[in-house]
Each structure stands twice: as structure tokens, then as C-alpha cells.
mmCIF file of N, CA, C and O in Angstrom:
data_model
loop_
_atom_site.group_PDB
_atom_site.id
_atom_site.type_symbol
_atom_site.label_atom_id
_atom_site.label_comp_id
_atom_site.label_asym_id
_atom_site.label_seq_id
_atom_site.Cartn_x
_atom_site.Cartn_y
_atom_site.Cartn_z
ATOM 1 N N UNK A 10 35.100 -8.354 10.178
ATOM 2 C CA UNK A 10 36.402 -8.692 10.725
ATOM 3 C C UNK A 10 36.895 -9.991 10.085
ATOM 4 O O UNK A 10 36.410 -11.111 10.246
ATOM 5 N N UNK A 11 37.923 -9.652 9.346
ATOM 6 C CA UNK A 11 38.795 -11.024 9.225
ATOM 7 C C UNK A 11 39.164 -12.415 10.482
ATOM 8 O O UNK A 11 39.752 -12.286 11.556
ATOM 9 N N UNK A 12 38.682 -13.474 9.978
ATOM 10 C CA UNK A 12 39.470 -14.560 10.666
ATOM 11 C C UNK A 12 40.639 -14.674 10.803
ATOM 12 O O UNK A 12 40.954 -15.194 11.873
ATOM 13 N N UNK A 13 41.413 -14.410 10.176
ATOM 14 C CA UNK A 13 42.822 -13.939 10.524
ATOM 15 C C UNK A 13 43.972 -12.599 10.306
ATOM 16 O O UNK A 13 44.317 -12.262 9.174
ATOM 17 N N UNK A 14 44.411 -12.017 11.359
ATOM 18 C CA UNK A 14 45.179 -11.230 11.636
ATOM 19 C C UNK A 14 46.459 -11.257 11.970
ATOM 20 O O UNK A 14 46.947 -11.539 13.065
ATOM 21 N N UNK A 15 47.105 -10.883 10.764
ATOM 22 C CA UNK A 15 48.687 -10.858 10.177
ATOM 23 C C UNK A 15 49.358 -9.625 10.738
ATOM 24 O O UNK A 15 49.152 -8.548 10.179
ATOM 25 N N UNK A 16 50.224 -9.703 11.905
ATOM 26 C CA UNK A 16 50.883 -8.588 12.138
ATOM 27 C C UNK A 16 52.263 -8.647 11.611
ATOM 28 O O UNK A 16 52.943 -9.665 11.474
ATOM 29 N N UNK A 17 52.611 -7.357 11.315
ATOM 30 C CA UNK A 17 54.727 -7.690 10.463
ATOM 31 C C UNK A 17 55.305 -5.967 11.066
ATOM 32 O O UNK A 17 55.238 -4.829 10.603
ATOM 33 N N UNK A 18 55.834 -6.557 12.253
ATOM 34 C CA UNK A 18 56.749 -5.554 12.457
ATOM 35 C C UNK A 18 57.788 -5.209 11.624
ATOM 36 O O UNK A 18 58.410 -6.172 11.178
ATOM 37 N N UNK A 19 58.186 -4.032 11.257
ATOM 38 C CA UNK A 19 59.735 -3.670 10.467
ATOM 39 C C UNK A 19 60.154 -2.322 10.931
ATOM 40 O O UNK A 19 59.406 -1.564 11.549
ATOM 41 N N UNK A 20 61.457 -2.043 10.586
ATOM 42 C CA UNK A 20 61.964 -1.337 10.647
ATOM 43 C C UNK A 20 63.267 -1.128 9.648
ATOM 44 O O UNK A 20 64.428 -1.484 9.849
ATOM 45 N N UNK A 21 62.746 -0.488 8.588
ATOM 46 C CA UNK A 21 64.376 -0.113 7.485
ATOM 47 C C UNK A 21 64.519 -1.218 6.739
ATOM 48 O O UNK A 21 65.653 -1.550 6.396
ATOM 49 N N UNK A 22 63.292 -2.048 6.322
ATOM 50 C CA UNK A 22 63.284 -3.315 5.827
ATOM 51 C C UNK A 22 62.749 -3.498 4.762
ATOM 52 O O UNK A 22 62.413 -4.557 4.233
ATOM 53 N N UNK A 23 62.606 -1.946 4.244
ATOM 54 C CA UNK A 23 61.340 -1.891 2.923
ATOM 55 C C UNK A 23 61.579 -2.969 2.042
ATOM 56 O O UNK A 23 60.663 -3.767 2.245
ATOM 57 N N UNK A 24 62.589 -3.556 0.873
ATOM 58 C CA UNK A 24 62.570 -4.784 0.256
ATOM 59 C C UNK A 24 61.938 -5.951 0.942
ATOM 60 O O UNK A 24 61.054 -6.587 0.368
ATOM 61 N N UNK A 25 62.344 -6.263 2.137
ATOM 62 C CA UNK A 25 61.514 -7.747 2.786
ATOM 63 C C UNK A 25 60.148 -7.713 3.128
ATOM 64 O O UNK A 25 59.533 -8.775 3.218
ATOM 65 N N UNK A 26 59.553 -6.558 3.345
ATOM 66 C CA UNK A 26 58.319 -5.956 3.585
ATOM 67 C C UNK A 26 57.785 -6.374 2.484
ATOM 68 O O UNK A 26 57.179 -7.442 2.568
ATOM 69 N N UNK A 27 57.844 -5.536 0.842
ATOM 70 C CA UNK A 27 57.373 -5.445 0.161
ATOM 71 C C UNK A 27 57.536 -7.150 -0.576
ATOM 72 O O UNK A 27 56.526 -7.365 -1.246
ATOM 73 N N UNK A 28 58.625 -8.486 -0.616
ATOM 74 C CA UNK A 28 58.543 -9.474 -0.040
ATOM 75 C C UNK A 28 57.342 -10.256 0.566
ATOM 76 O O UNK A 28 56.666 -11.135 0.031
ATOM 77 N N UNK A 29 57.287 -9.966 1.246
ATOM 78 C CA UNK A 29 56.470 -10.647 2.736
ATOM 79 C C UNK A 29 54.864 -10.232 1.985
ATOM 80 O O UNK A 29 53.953 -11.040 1.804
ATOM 81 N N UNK A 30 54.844 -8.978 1.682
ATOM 82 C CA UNK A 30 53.193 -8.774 1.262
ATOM 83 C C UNK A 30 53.193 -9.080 -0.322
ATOM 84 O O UNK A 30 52.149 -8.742 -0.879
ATOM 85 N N UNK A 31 54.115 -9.622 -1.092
ATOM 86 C CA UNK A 31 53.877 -10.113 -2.590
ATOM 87 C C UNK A 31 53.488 -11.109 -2.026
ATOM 88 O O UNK A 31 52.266 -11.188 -1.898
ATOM 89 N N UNK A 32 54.236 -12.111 -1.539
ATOM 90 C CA UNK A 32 53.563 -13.688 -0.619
ATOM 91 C C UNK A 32 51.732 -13.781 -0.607
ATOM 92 O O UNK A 32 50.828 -14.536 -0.966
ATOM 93 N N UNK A 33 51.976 -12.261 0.166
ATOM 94 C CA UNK A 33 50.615 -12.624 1.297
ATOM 95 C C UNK A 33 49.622 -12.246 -0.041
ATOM 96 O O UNK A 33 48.440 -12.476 0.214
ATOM 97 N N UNK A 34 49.870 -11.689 -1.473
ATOM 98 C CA UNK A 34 49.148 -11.857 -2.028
ATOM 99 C C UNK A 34 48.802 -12.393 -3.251
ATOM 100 O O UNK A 34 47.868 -12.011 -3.956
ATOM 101 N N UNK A 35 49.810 -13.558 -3.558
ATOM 102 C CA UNK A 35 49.628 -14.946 -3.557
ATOM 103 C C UNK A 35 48.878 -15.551 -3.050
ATOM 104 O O UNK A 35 48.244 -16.229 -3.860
ATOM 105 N N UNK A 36 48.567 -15.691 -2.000
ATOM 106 C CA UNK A 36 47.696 -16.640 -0.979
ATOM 107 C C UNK A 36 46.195 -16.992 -1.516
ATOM 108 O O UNK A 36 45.463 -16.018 -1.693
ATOM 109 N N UNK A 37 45.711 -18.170 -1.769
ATOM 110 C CA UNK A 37 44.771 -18.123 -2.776
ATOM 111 C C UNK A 37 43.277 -18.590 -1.340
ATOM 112 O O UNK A 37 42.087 -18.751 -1.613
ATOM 113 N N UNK A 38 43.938 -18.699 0.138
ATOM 114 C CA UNK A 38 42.499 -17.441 0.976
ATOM 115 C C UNK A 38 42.866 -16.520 1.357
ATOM 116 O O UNK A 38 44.042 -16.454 1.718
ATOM 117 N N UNK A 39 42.095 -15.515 1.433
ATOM 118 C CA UNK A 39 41.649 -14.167 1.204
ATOM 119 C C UNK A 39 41.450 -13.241 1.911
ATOM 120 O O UNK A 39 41.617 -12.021 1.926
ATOM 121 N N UNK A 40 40.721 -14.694 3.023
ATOM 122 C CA UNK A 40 40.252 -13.870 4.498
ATOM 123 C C UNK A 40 41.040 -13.421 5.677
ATOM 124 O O UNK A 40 40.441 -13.606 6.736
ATOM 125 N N UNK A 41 42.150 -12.913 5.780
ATOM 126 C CA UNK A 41 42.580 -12.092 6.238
ATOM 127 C C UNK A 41 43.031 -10.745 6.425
ATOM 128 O O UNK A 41 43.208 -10.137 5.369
ATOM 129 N N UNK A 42 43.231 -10.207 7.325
ATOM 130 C CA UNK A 42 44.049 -8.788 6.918
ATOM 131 C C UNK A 42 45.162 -8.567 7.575
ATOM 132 O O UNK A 42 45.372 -9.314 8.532
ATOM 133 N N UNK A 43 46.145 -7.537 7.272
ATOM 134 C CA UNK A 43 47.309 -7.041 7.872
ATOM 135 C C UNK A 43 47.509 -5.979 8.448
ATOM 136 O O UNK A 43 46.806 -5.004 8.183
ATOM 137 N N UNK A 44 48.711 -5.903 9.552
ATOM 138 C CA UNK A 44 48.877 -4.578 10.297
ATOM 139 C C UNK A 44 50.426 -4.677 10.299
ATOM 140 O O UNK A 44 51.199 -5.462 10.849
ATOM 141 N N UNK A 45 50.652 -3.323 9.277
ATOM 142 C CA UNK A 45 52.159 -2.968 9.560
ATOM 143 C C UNK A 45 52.427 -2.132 10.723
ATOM 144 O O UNK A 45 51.840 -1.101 11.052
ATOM 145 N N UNK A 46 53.409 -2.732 11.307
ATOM 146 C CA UNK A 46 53.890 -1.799 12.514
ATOM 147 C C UNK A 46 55.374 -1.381 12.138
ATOM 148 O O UNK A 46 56.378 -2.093 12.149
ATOM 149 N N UNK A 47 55.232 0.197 11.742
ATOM 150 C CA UNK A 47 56.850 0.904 11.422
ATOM 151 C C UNK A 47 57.388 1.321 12.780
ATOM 152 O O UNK A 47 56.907 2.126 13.579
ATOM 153 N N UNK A 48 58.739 0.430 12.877
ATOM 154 C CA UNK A 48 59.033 1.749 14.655
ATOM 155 C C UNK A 48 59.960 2.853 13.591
ATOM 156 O O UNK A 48 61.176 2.666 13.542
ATOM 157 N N UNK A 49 59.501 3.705 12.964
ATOM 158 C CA UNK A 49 59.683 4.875 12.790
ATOM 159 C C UNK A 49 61.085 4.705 11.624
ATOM 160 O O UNK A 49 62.096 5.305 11.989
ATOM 161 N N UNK A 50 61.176 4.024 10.431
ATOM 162 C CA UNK A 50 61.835 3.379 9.541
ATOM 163 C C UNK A 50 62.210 4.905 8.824
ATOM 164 O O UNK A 50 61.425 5.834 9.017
ATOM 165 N N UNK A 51 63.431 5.114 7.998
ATOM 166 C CA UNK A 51 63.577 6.339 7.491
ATOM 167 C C UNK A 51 62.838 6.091 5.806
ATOM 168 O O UNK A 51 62.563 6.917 4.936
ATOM 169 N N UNK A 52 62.698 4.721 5.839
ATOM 170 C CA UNK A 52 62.064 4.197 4.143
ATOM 171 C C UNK A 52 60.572 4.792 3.725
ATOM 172 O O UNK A 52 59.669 4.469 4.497
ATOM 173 N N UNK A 53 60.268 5.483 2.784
ATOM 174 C CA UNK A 53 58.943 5.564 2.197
ATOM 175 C C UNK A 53 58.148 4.485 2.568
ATOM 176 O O UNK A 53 57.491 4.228 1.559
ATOM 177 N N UNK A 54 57.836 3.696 3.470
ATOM 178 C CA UNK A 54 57.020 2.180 3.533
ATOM 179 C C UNK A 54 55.610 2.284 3.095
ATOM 180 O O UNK A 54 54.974 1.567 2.322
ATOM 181 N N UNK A 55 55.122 3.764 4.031
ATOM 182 C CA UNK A 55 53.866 3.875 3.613
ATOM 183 C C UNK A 55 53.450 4.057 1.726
ATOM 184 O O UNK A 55 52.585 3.339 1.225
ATOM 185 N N UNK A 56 54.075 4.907 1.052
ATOM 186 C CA UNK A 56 53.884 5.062 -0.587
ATOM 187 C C UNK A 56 54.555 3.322 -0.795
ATOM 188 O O UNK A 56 53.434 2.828 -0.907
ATOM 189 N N UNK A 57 54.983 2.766 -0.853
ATOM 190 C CA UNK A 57 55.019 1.759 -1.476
ATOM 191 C C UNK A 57 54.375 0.263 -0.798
ATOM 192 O O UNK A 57 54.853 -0.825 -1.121
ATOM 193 N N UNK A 58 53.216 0.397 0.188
ATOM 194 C CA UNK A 58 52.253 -0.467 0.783
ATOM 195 C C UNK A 58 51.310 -0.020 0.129
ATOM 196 O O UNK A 58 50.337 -0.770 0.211
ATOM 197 N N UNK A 59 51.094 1.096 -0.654
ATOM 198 C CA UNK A 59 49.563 1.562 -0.814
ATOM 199 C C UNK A 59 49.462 0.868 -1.907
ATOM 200 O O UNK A 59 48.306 0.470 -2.052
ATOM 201 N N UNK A 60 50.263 0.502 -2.855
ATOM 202 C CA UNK A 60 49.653 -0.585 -3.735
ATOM 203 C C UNK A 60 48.872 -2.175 -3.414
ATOM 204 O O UNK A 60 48.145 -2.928 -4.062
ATOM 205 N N UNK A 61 49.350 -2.177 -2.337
ATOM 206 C CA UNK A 61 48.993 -3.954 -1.837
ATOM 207 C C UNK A 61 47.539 -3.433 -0.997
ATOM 208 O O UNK A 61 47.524 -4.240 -0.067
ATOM 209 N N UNK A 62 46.746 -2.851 -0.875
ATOM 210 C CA UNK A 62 45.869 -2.333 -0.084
ATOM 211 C C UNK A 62 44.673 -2.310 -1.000
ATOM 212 O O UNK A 62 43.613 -1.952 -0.487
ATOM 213 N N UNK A 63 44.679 -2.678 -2.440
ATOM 214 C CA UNK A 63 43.969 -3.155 -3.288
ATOM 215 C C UNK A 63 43.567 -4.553 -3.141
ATOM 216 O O UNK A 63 42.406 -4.957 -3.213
ATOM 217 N N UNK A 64 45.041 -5.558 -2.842
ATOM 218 C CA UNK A 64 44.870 -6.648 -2.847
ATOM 219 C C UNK A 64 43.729 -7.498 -1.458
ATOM 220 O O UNK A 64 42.936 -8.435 -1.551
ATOM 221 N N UNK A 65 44.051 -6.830 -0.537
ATOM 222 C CA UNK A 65 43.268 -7.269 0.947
ATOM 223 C C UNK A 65 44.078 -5.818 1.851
ATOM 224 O O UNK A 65 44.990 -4.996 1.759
ATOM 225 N N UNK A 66 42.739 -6.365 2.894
ATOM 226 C CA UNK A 66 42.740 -5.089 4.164
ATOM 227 C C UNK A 66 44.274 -5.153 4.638
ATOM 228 O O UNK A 66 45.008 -6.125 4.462
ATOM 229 N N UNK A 67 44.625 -3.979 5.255
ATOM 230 C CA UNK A 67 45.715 -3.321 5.163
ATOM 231 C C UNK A 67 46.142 -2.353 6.199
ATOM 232 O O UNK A 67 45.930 -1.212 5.788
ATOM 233 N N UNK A 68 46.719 -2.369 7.513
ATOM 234 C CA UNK A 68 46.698 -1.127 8.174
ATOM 235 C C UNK A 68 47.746 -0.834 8.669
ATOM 236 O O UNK A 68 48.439 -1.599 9.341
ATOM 237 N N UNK A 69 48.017 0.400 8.381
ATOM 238 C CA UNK A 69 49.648 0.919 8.534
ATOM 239 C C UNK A 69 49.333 1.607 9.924
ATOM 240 O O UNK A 69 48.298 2.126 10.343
ATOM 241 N N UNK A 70 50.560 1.437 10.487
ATOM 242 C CA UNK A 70 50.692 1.864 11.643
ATOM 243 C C UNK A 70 52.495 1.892 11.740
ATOM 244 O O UNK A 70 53.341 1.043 11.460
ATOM 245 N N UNK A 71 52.596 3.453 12.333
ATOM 246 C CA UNK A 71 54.065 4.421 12.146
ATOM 247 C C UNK A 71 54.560 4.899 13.196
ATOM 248 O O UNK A 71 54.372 6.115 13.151
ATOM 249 N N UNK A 72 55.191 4.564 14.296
ATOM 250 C CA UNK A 72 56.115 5.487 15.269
ATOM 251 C C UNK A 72 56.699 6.736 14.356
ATOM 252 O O UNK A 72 56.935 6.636 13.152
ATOM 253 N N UNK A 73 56.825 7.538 14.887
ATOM 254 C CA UNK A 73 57.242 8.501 14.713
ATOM 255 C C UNK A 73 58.862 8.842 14.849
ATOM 256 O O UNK A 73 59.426 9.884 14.517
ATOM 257 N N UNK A 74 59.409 7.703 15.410
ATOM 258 C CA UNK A 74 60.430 7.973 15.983
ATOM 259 C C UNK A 74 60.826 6.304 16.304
ATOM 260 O O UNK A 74 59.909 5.527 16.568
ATOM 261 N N UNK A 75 62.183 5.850 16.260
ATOM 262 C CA UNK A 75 62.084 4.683 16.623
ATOM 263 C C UNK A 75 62.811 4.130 18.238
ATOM 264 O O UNK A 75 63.757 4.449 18.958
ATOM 265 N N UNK A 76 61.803 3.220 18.229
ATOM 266 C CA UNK A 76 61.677 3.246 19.737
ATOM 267 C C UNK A 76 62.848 1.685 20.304
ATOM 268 O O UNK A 76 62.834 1.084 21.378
ATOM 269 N N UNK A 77 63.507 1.517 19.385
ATOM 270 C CA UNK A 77 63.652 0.212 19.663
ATOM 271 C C UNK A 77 63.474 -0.591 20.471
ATOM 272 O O UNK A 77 62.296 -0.719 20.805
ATOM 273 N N UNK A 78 64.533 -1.521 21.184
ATOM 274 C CA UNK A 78 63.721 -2.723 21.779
ATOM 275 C C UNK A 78 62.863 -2.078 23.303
ATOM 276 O O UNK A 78 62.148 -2.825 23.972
#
């Protein structure tokens, strides 16, 4: 288990997403991981996160449907 746990909610935000995890892998420590939470985005998020899932741990997580607030 990572010492630290990065959560990033989005929704329809794929550019700031993909953003936010160039950053996070920059970061020169290591020891963390991430959890995307999609409330159900119409964007490909998942095919274009699977590249950063090389860089550090990584876990997608998808509503099906979006639930907003």
C-alpha cells in the first residue's frame, strides 16, 4: 500500500485529467497511487489513462451513468 492516496474526481474533463496525471508523473516521489472516479463522463477516459498506469498505481473507477451532485 502506498503512503499516499490521490483521489481526482471528473466528469467530461478528459484534457484536465490527462493534465493533472502528466503532473503526477513528474513528481520525482513515487510512492503513491491514484483513484479516478468517472461519474459516468461520455469521454474515452479509461483508453487514454491506460498509458499513465505504467508510470505508478492507478485505479479507475466508472459510474455508469452520471449521478451528479
Amino acid at each position: 500500500m502506498s503512503p499516499v492516496t490521490i483521489v481526482i474526481p471528473t466528469y467530461n474533463r478528459l484534457s484536465t485529467l490527462v493534465q493533472v496525471l502528466k503532473g503526477l508523473e513528474k513528481q520525482t516521489v513515487k510512492k503513491f497511487q491514484v483513484i479516478v472516479a468517472d461519474d459516468g463522463s461520455s469521454e474515452n477516459i479509461d483508453e487514454a489513462i491506460a498509458v499513465f498506469r505504467k508510470s505508478f498505481p492507478l485505479v479507475y473507477l466508472r459510474n455508469p451513468v452520471n449521478g451528479g451532485r
